[in-house]
PDB file of C-alpha atoms in Angstrom:
ATOM      1  CA  UNK A   1      13.216  41.534 -44.171  1.00 96.00           C
ATOM      2  CA  UNK A   2      11.421  39.007 -42.094  1.00 98.00           C
ATOM      3  CA  UNK A   3       8.710  37.090 -43.975  1.00 98.00           C
ATOM      4  CA  UNK A   4       5.948  35.288 -41.861  1.00 98.00           C
ATOM      5  CA  UNK A   5       4.009  32.469 -43.683  1.00 98.00           C
ATOM      6  CA  UNK A   6       1.103  30.878 -42.718  1.00 97.00           C
ATOM      7  CA  UNK A   7       0.920  27.135 -43.524  1.00 97.00           C
ATOM      8  CA  UNK A   8      -2.516  25.659 -44.329  1.00 94.00           C
ATOM      9  CA  UNK A   9      -3.628  27.139 -47.704  1.00 95.00           C
ATOM     10  CA  UNK A  10      -0.461  29.093 -47.813  1.00 97.00           C
ATOM     11  CA  UNK A  11       2.567  26.682 -48.154  1.00 97.00           C
ATOM     12  CA  UNK A  12       0.530  23.735 -48.135  1.00 97.00           C
ATOM     13  CA  UNK A  13      -2.596  23.265 -50.545  1.00 96.00           C
ATOM     14  CA  UNK A  14      -5.785  22.735 -48.765  1.00 92.00           C
ATOM     15  CA  UNK A  15      -6.997  20.385 -51.422  1.00 92.00           C
ATOM     16  CA  UNK A  16      -4.291  18.211 -52.623  1.00 94.00           C
ATOM     17  CA  UNK A  17      -2.239  18.694 -49.297  1.00 91.00           C
ATOM     18  CA  UNK A  18       1.002  19.384 -51.761  1.00 97.00           C
ATOM     19  CA  UNK A  19       3.674  21.835 -51.299  1.00 98.00           C
ATOM     20  CA  UNK A  20       4.774  23.155 -54.811  1.00 98.00           C
ATOM     21  CA  UNK A  21       8.418  22.995 -55.601  1.00 98.00           C
ATOM     22  CA  UNK A  22       8.229  26.856 -56.369  1.00 98.00           C
ATOM     23  CA  UNK A  23       7.327  27.402 -52.612  1.00 98.00           C
ATOM     24  CA  UNK A  24      10.344  25.419 -51.485  1.00 98.00           C
ATOM     25  CA  UNK A  25      12.724  27.053 -54.006  1.00 98.00           C
ATOM     26  CA  UNK A  26      11.399  30.444 -52.980  1.00 98.00           C
ATOM     27  CA  UNK A  27      11.956  30.104 -49.324  1.00 98.00           C
ATOM     28  CA  UNK A  28      15.679  28.915 -50.101  1.00 98.00           C
ATOM     29  CA  UNK A  29      16.058  31.981 -52.208  1.00 98.00           C
ATOM     30  CA  UNK A  30      15.020  34.188 -49.344  1.00 98.00           C
ATOM     31  CA  UNK A  31      17.778  32.869 -47.093  1.00 98.00           C
ATOM     32  CA  UNK A  32      20.109  33.260 -50.085  1.00 98.00           C
ATOM     33  CA  UNK A  33      19.204  37.041 -50.372  1.00 98.00           C
ATOM     34  CA  UNK A  34      19.741  37.793 -46.599  1.00 97.00           C
ATOM     35  CA  UNK A  35      16.111  37.611 -45.616  1.00 98.00           C
ATOM     36  CA  UNK A  36      14.578  35.656 -42.779  1.00 98.00           C
ATOM     37  CA  UNK A  37      11.474  33.238 -43.437  1.00 98.00           C
ATOM     38  CA  UNK A  38       9.468  32.275 -40.462  1.00 98.00           C
ATOM     39  CA  UNK A  39       6.318  30.194 -40.063  1.00 98.00           C
ATOM     40  CA  UNK A  40       3.514  31.658 -38.203  1.00 97.00           C
ATOM     41  CA  UNK A  41       0.744  29.118 -37.803  1.00 95.00           C
ATOM     42  CA  UNK A  42      -2.095  28.069 -35.641  1.00 90.00           C
ATOM     43  CA  UNK A  43      -0.912  24.482 -35.332  1.00 90.00           C
ATOM     44  CA  UNK A  44       1.217  23.163 -32.363  1.00 92.00           C
ATOM     45  CA  UNK A  45       4.820  23.040 -33.507  1.00 95.00           C
ATOM     46  CA  UNK A  46       4.856  19.173 -33.423  1.00 92.00           C
ATOM     47  CA  UNK A  47       1.836  19.014 -35.667  1.00 90.00           C
ATOM     48  CA  UNK A  48       3.729  21.052 -38.204  1.00 93.00           C
ATOM     49  CA  UNK A  49       3.930  18.890 -41.384  1.00 91.00           C
ATOM     50  CA  UNK A  50       7.526  17.469 -41.626  1.00 92.00           C
ATOM     51  CA  UNK A  51       7.823  18.595 -45.055  1.00 95.00           C
ATOM     52  CA  UNK A  52       7.623  22.173 -43.857  1.00 97.00           C
ATOM     53  CA  UNK A  53      10.011  21.848 -40.930  1.00 96.00           C
ATOM     54  CA  UNK A  54      12.819  20.409 -43.390  1.00 97.00           C
ATOM     55  CA  UNK A  55      12.334  23.846 -45.474  1.00 98.00           C
ATOM     56  CA  UNK A  56      14.746  26.722 -44.959  1.00 98.00           C
ATOM     57  CA  UNK A  57      12.650  28.429 -42.378  1.00 98.00           C
ATOM     58  CA  UNK A  58      14.903  29.814 -39.574  1.00 97.00           C
ATOM     59  CA  UNK A  59      11.718  30.015 -36.845  1.00 97.00           C
ATOM     60  CA  UNK A  60       8.337  28.900 -36.179  1.00 98.00           C
ATOM     61  CA  UNK A  61       5.715  30.856 -34.355  1.00 97.00           C
ATOM     62  CA  UNK A  62       3.271  28.290 -33.660  1.00 96.00           C
ATOM     63  CA  UNK A  63      -0.377  27.828 -31.667  1.00 93.00           C
ATOM     64  CA  UNK A  64      -0.842  31.278 -32.521  1.00 92.00           C
ATOM     65  CA  UNK A  65       2.171  32.532 -30.579  1.00 94.00           C
ATOM     66  CA  UNK A  66       1.850  30.148 -27.864  1.00 95.00           C
ATOM     67  CA  UNK A  67       4.978  28.292 -28.929  1.00 97.00           C
ATOM     68  CA  UNK A  68       7.904  30.355 -30.376  1.00 98.00           C
ATOM     69  CA  UNK A  69      11.280  28.758 -31.789  1.00 97.00           C
ATOM     70  CA  UNK A  70      13.926  30.710 -33.215  1.00 98.00           C
ATOM     71  CA  UNK A  71      17.241  28.984 -34.389  1.00 96.00           C
ATOM     72  CA  UNK A  72      16.474  25.997 -32.461  1.00 95.00           C
ATOM     73  CA  UNK A  73      15.902  27.741 -29.139  1.00 96.00           C
ATOM     74  CA  UNK A  74      12.403  28.042 -27.498  1.00 97.00           C
ATOM     75  CA  UNK A  75      11.551  31.530 -26.829  1.00 97.00           C
ATOM     76  CA  UNK A  76       8.039  30.899 -25.785  1.00 95.00           C
ATOM     77  CA  UNK A  77       6.314  27.641 -24.735  1.00 95.00           C
ATOM     78  CA  UNK A  78       3.044  28.187 -22.690  1.00 95.00           C
ATOM     79  CA  UNK A  79      -0.570  26.287 -22.307  1.00 95.00           C
ATOM     80  CA  UNK A  80      -3.769  27.044 -20.610  1.00 97.00           C
ATOM     81  CA  UNK A  81      -3.429  26.311 -16.640  1.00 97.00           C
ATOM     82  CA  UNK A  82      -5.213  23.206 -15.486  1.00 97.00           C
ATOM     83  CA  UNK A  83      -8.192  24.846 -14.244  1.00 97.00           C
ATOM     84  CA  UNK A  84      -8.737  26.686 -17.568  1.00 98.00           C
ATOM     85  CA  UNK A  85      -8.480  23.458 -19.338  1.00 98.00           C
ATOM     86  CA  UNK A  86     -11.154  21.902 -17.275  1.00 97.00           C
ATOM     87  CA  UNK A  87     -13.466  24.850 -17.580  1.00 98.00           C
ATOM     88  CA  UNK A  88     -13.166  24.737 -21.354  1.00 98.00           C
ATOM     89  CA  UNK A  89     -14.058  20.944 -21.662  1.00 98.00           C
ATOM     90  CA  UNK A  90     -16.979  21.476 -19.289  1.00 97.00           C
ATOM     91  CA  UNK A  91     -17.998  24.624 -21.274  1.00 98.00           C
ATOM     92  CA  UNK A  92     -17.939  22.652 -24.447  1.00 97.00           C
ATOM     93  CA  UNK A  93     -20.098  19.801 -23.009  1.00 97.00           C
ATOM     94  CA  UNK A  94     -22.579  22.241 -21.330  1.00 97.00           C
ATOM     95  CA  UNK A  95     -23.321  24.429 -24.536  1.00 97.00           C
ATOM     96  CA  UNK A  96     -23.301  21.579 -27.033  1.00 96.00           C
ATOM     97  CA  UNK A  97     -20.303  22.388 -29.074  1.00 97.00           C
ATOM     98  CA  UNK A  98     -18.081  19.624 -30.850  1.00 97.00           C
ATOM     99  CA  UNK A  99     -14.519  20.588 -29.471  1.00 97.00           C
ATOM    100  CA  UNK A 100     -11.116  19.324 -30.740  1.00 96.00           C
ATOM    101  CA  UNK A 101      -8.174  19.772 -28.428  1.00 97.00           C
ATOM    102  CA  UNK A 102      -4.780  20.354 -29.882  1.00 95.00           C
ATOM    103  CA  UNK A 103      -1.949  19.000 -27.763  1.00 94.00           C
ATOM    104  CA  UNK A 104       1.800  19.908 -27.593  1.00 92.00           C
ATOM    105  CA  UNK A 105       3.045  16.535 -28.943  1.00 90.00           C
ATOM    106  CA  UNK A 106       1.325  17.407 -32.085  1.00 88.00           C
ATOM    107  CA  UNK A 107      -1.845  15.376 -31.742  1.00 91.00           C
ATOM    108  CA  UNK A 108      -5.430  15.869 -30.991  1.00 95.00           C
ATOM    109  CA  UNK A 109      -7.463  15.105 -27.726  1.00 96.00           C
ATOM    110  CA  UNK A 110     -10.767  13.956 -28.165  1.00 97.00           C
ATOM    111  CA  UNK A 111     -13.817  13.984 -25.970  1.00 97.00           C
ATOM    112  CA  UNK A 112     -16.101  11.216 -26.983  1.00 95.00           C
ATOM    113  CA  UNK A 113     -19.169  12.110 -28.423  1.00 94.00           C
ATOM    114  CA  UNK A 114     -18.488  15.742 -27.666  1.00 96.00           C
ATOM    115  CA  UNK A 115     -15.775  15.650 -30.345  1.00 96.00           C
ATOM    116  CA  UNK A 116     -17.905  14.264 -33.311  1.00 94.00           C
ATOM    117  CA  UNK A 117     -18.053  16.827 -36.383  1.00 93.00           C
ATOM    118  CA  UNK A 118     -17.787  15.870 -40.133  1.00 90.00           C
ATOM    119  CA  UNK A 119     -15.558  18.530 -40.824  1.00 88.00           C
ATOM    120  CA  UNK A 120     -12.961  18.190 -38.123  1.00 88.00           C
ATOM    121  CA  UNK A 121     -13.313  14.269 -38.096  1.00 88.00           C
ATOM    122  CA  UNK A 122     -11.876  14.298 -41.612  1.00 87.00           C
ATOM    123  CA  UNK A 123      -8.823  16.361 -40.180  1.00 86.00           C
ATOM    124  CA  UNK A 124      -8.368  13.923 -37.249  1.00 92.00           C
ATOM    125  CA  UNK A 125      -8.303  11.118 -39.819  1.00 91.00           C
ATOM    126  CA  UNK A 126      -5.715  12.695 -41.816  1.00 86.00           C
ATOM    127  CA  UNK A 127      -3.580  13.480 -39.037  1.00 88.00           C
ATOM    128  CA  UNK A 128      -3.891   9.826 -37.651  1.00 91.00           C
ATOM    129  CA  UNK A 129      -3.164   8.387 -40.972  1.00 89.00           C
ATOM    130  CA  UNK A 130       0.239  10.782 -41.047  1.00 84.00           C
ATOM    131  CA  UNK A 131       1.198   9.231 -37.774  1.00 89.00           C
ATOM    132  CA  UNK A 132       0.270  12.293 -35.396  1.00 90.00           C
ATOM    133  CA  UNK A 133      -0.935  10.884 -31.967  1.00 93.00           C
ATOM    134  CA  UNK A 134      -4.726  10.934 -31.444  1.00 95.00           C
ATOM    135  CA  UNK A 135      -5.727  10.656 -27.692  1.00 95.00           C
ATOM    136  CA  UNK A 136      -8.979  10.030 -25.780  1.00 96.00           C
ATOM    137  CA  UNK A 137     -10.071  11.939 -22.842  1.00 96.00           C
ATOM    138  CA  UNK A 138     -10.683   9.324 -20.135  1.00 93.00           C
ATOM    139  CA  UNK A 139     -13.089   9.857 -17.251  1.00 88.00           C
ATOM    140  CA  UNK A 140     -11.413  11.708 -14.371  1.00 86.00           C
ATOM    141  CA  UNK A 141      -8.370  12.310 -16.652  1.00 91.00           C
ATOM    142  CA  UNK A 142      -6.828  16.001 -16.644  1.00 94.00           C
ATOM    143  CA  UNK A 143      -7.347  17.522 -19.904  1.00 96.00           C
ATOM    144  CA  UNK A 144      -4.129  18.562 -21.316  1.00 96.00           C
ATOM    145  CA  UNK A 145      -3.679  20.878 -24.462  1.00 96.00           C
ATOM    146  CA  UNK A 146      -2.341  23.806 -26.123  1.00 95.00           C
ATOM    147  CA  UNK A 147      -5.310  25.225 -27.753  1.00 95.00           C
ATOM    148  CA  UNK A 148      -8.726  24.123 -29.372  1.00 96.00           C
ATOM    149  CA  UNK A 149     -11.261  24.461 -32.105  1.00 95.00           C
ATOM    150  CA  UNK A 150     -14.919  24.144 -31.852  1.00 97.00           C
ATOM    151  CA  UNK A 151     -17.981  23.575 -34.042  1.00 96.00           C
ATOM    152  CA  UNK A 152     -21.596  24.560 -33.045  1.00 93.00           C
ATOM    153  CA  UNK A 153     -23.323  21.223 -32.424  1.00 90.00           C
ATOM    154  CA  UNK A 154     -27.019  20.633 -33.606  1.00 90.00           C
ATOM    155  CA  UNK A 155     -28.369  22.069 -30.349  1.00 89.00           C
ATOM    156  CA  UNK A 156     -25.419  24.216 -29.608  1.00 92.00           C
ATOM    157  CA  UNK A 157     -25.474  27.555 -27.848  1.00 96.00           C
ATOM    158  CA  UNK A 158     -22.446  29.593 -29.271  1.00 95.00           C
ATOM    159  CA  UNK A 159     -23.570  32.673 -27.563  1.00 96.00           C
ATOM    160  CA  UNK A 160     -23.553  30.971 -24.143  1.00 97.00           C
ATOM    161  CA  UNK A 161     -20.452  29.279 -24.940  1.00 97.00           C
ATOM    162  CA  UNK A 162     -18.717  32.455 -25.929  1.00 97.00           C
ATOM    163  CA  UNK A 163     -19.905  34.418 -22.971  1.00 97.00           C
ATOM    164  CA  UNK A 164     -18.308  31.483 -20.682  1.00 97.00           C
ATOM    165  CA  UNK A 165     -14.893  31.525 -22.096  1.00 98.00           C
ATOM    166  CA  UNK A 166     -14.533  35.080 -23.756  1.00 97.00           C
ATOM    167  CA  UNK A 167     -12.719  36.604 -20.765  1.00 97.00           C
ATOM    168  CA  UNK A 168     -10.054  33.669 -20.875  1.00 97.00           C
ATOM    169  CA  UNK A 169      -9.632  33.184 -24.671  1.00 97.00           C
ATOM    170  CA  UNK A 170      -9.524  35.071 -27.880  1.00 94.00           C
ATOM    171  CA  UNK A 171     -12.222  33.514 -29.944  1.00 94.00           C
ATOM    172  CA  UNK A 172     -11.567  33.528 -33.616  1.00 89.00           C
ATOM    173  CA  UNK A 173     -14.490  33.023 -36.057  1.00 88.00           C
ATOM    174  CA  UNK A 174     -13.280  30.788 -38.803  1.00 81.00           C
ATOM    175  CA  UNK A 175     -16.687  30.569 -40.677  1.00 75.00           C
ATOM    176  CA  UNK A 176     -18.884  27.415 -41.019  1.00 76.00           C
ATOM    177  CA  UNK A 177     -19.639  27.639 -37.468  1.00 84.00           C
ATOM    178  CA  UNK A 178     -16.181  26.960 -36.556  1.00 90.00           C
ATOM    179  CA  UNK A 179     -14.260  28.895 -33.894  1.00 95.00           C
ATOM    180  CA  UNK A 180     -10.636  28.722 -32.748  1.00 94.00           C
ATOM    181  CA  UNK A 181      -9.837  29.461 -29.247  1.00 95.00           C
ATOM    182  CA  UNK A 182      -6.341  30.919 -28.192  1.00 94.00           C
ATOM    183  CA  UNK A 183      -5.312  31.785 -24.818  1.00 95.00           C
ATOM    184  CA  UNK A 184      -5.894  35.457 -24.099  1.00 95.00           C
ATOM    185  CA  UNK A 185      -2.644  37.497 -24.707  1.00 93.00           C
ATOM    186  CA  UNK A 186      -1.315  35.407 -27.511  1.00 94.00           C
ATOM    187  CA  UNK A 187      -2.001  35.597 -31.341  1.00 91.00           C
ATOM    188  CA  UNK A 188      -0.074  35.316 -34.612  1.00 93.00           C
ATOM    189  CA  UNK A 189       0.998  38.933 -33.875  1.00 94.00           C
ATOM    190  CA  UNK A 190       2.297  38.052 -30.568  1.00 94.00           C
ATOM    191  CA  UNK A 191       4.437  35.581 -32.086  1.00 95.00           C
ATOM    192  CA  UNK A 192       5.823  37.816 -34.588  1.00 96.00           C
ATOM    193  CA  UNK A 193       6.542  40.452 -31.970  1.00 96.00           C
ATOM    194  CA  UNK A 194       8.428  37.975 -29.848  1.00 96.00           C
ATOM    195  CA  UNK A 195      10.669  36.979 -32.782  1.00 97.00           C
ATOM    196  CA  UNK A 196      11.022  40.574 -33.992  1.00 97.00           C
ATOM    197  CA  UNK A 197      12.187  41.488 -30.450  1.00 97.00           C
ATOM    198  CA  UNK A 198      14.850  38.602 -30.638  1.00 97.00           C
ATOM    199  CA  UNK A 199      16.134  39.895 -33.758  1.00 97.00           C
ATOM    200  CA  UNK A 200      16.109  43.602 -32.851  1.00 97.00           C
ATOM    201  CA  UNK A 201      13.909  44.379 -35.659  1.00 96.00           C
ATOM    202  CA  UNK A 202      10.592  46.420 -36.010  1.00 95.00           C
ATOM    203  CA  UNK A 203       7.411  45.779 -37.810  1.00 95.00           C
ATOM    204  CA  UNK A 204       8.397  48.010 -40.729  1.00 96.00           C
ATOM    205  CA  UNK A 205      10.898  45.105 -41.826  1.00 94.00           C
ATOM    206  CA  UNK A 206       8.115  42.619 -41.991  1.00 98.00           C
ATOM    207  CA  UNK A 207       5.977  40.783 -44.772  1.00 98.00           C
ATOM    208  CA  UNK A 208       3.072  38.560 -43.708  1.00 98.00           C
ATOM    209  CA  UNK A 209       1.533  36.109 -46.002  1.00 98.00           C
ATOM    210  CA  UNK A 210      -1.704  34.196 -45.178  1.00 97.00           C
ATOM    211  CA  UNK A 211      -5.183  33.092 -46.287  1.00 96.00           C
ATOM    212  CA  UNK A 212      -7.452  32.912 -43.262  1.00 92.00           C
ATOM    213  CA  UNK A 213      -9.148  35.103 -40.479  1.00 89.00           C
ATOM    214  CA  UNK A 214      -6.616  33.903 -37.749  1.00 87.00           C
ATOM    215  CA  UNK A 215      -3.874  35.508 -39.992  1.00 93.00           C
ATOM    216  CA  UNK A 216      -5.531  39.074 -39.516  1.00 93.00           C
ATOM    217  CA  UNK A 217      -3.878  39.745 -36.404  1.00 92.00           C
ATOM    218  CA  UNK A 218      -0.150  39.429 -38.084  1.00 94.00           C
ATOM    219  CA  UNK A 219      -1.654  41.577 -40.955  1.00 96.00           C
ATOM    220  CA  UNK A 220      -2.484  44.325 -38.652  1.00 95.00           C
ATOM    221  CA  UNK A 221       1.179  44.267 -37.250  1.00 96.00           C
ATOM    222  CA  UNK A 222       3.193  43.705 -40.638  1.00 97.00           C
ATOM    223  CA  UNK A 223       4.162  46.522 -42.994  1.00 97.00           C
ATOM    224  CA  UNK A 224       3.383  44.521 -46.031  1.00 98.00           C
ATOM    225  CA  UNK A 225       0.742  42.014 -46.323  1.00 98.00           C
ATOM    226  CA  UNK A 226      -0.136  39.374 -48.945  1.00 98.00           C
ATOM    227  CA  UNK A 227      -3.394  37.084 -49.192  1.00 98.00           C
ATOM    228  CA  UNK A 228      -3.288  33.910 -51.144  1.00 98.00           C
ATOM    229  CA  UNK A 229      -5.485  33.759 -54.158  1.00 97.00           C
ATOM    230  CA  UNK A 230      -7.704  30.803 -52.523  1.00 95.00           C
ATOM    231  CA  UNK A 231      -8.096  32.906 -49.403  1.00 95.00           C
ATOM    232  CA  UNK A 232     -10.900  34.200 -47.590  1.00 93.00           C
ATOM    233  CA  UNK A 233     -12.773  37.361 -48.938  1.00 93.00           C
ATOM    234  CA  UNK A 234     -12.435  39.100 -45.394  1.00 92.00           C
ATOM    235  CA  UNK A 235      -8.628  38.632 -45.651  1.00 94.00           C
ATOM    236  CA  UNK A 236      -8.168  39.801 -49.153  1.00 96.00           C
ATOM    237  CA  UNK A 237     -10.060  42.890 -48.108  1.00 95.00           C
ATOM    238  CA  UNK A 238      -7.571  43.353 -45.406  1.00 93.00           C
ATOM    239  CA  UNK A 239      -4.230  42.845 -47.315  1.00 96.00           C
ATOM    240  CA  UNK A 240      -2.190  45.051 -49.615  1.00 97.00           C
ATOM    241  CA  UNK A 241      -1.504  42.345 -52.403  1.00 98.00           C
ATOM    242  CA  UNK A 242      -3.414  39.305 -53.627  1.00 98.00           C
ATOM    243  CA  UNK A 243      -1.351  36.676 -55.087  1.00 98.00           C
ATOM    244  CA  UNK A 244      -2.109  33.574 -57.127  1.00 98.00           C
ATOM    245  CA  UNK A 245      -3.328  30.369 -55.252  1.00 98.00           C
ATOM    246  CA  UNK A 246      -0.779  27.771 -53.793  1.00 98.00           C
ATOM    247  CA  UNK A 247      -0.456  25.423 -56.670  1.00 98.00           C
ATOM    248  CA  UNK A 248      -0.362  28.336 -59.263  1.00 98.00           C
ATOM    249  CA  UNK A 249       2.927  29.250 -57.589  1.00 98.00           C
ATOM    250  CA  UNK A 250       1.282  32.146 -55.450  1.00 98.00           C
ATOM    251  CA  UNK A 251       4.432  32.176 -52.809  1.00 98.00           C
ATOM    252  CA  UNK A 252       6.859  32.590 -55.604  1.00 98.00           C
ATOM    253  CA  UNK A 253       4.821  35.332 -57.363  1.00 98.00           C
ATOM    254  CA  UNK A 254       4.248  37.318 -54.066  1.00 98.00           C
ATOM    255  CA  UNK A 255       7.834  37.352 -53.243  1.00 98.00           C
ATOM    256  CA  UNK A 256       8.959  38.460 -56.809  1.00 98.00           C
ATOM    257  CA  UNK A 257       6.155  41.081 -56.489  1.00 98.00           C
ATOM    258  CA  UNK A 258       8.165  42.514 -53.422  1.00 98.00           C
ATOM    259  CA  UNK A 259      11.432  42.150 -55.186  1.00 97.00           C
ATOM    260  CA  UNK A 260      12.845  39.782 -52.337  1.00 98.00           C
ATOM    261  CA  UNK A 261      13.731  36.935 -54.854  1.00 97.00           C
TER     262      UNK A 261
END
C-alpha cells in the first residue's frame, strides 16, 4: 500500500514542533513490511523539515503537487508563470491582503508592509531561526515563488481578491481568515496521482493521513483516510478514522489500526 502523510500537525506536532519516536519507528516499519510511505505537503520541498527528509520516506509530493520527487527523481517541478506572479502581488496589495510567498529554495518572500501579520510573522521567524532563507521583495524586482498564503488585512477585501485570482488559483480556506493559493490544476490529489502513475498503482492501494483542509483533496482520492486527533473538525467529518494526536502516537496507532505495522 502507498501511505501519504501530511507533515504539520501529522508528523510534526504543531505546538512543540517535535516528531515522536513512534512516528519515525512506524515509517521504518512500513518500509520493512513492503509498503511505500510518501510525504504529501503544502510546503515547498526545500522547506520540509530536515528531520522529515531523513526519515524512511520514498517520495515527496510538495507545494500541493507542484513539486513531486520519487526515489530521488523529480517527476514534477513547476511554478506560476512570471505574469501571474506579478498579478498575484499586485492583487494582494490592491485588496489589502497580507501575503507570504513560498519560494522553491525553501524560504519566504516578503513584500514589506504587505506581509505583516501576527500569525504568519511567527512562522517566518521560526523559519529564519531554522536557517531557511527569508527574502525581501525589492522595487522593480520580479517576484519569484511557488505558491503563497494570505491573510485578510484590517481593511482587506477578500471577495475582491478571490474574484481577481480564482481563475488562476485554487484558493483553500485554512480558517482564521487565512487562505492558501495553489496554481490551478495542482493539489495534494494531483501529487498523489502523479506518484501512483509512476508506481503503476491505483487509488485503491492508498491511505492518506492529515489534519487540515488542504488535505481534503487527497482524502477524496484515497481509499482509506485518517485524521489526526488534533485535526480540524471539517477534516474529521470527511475521514474514515480519527486517530490520536501527534504526541499521543497518532501515526503509530493509525497504522496499527489498518494492520500495516
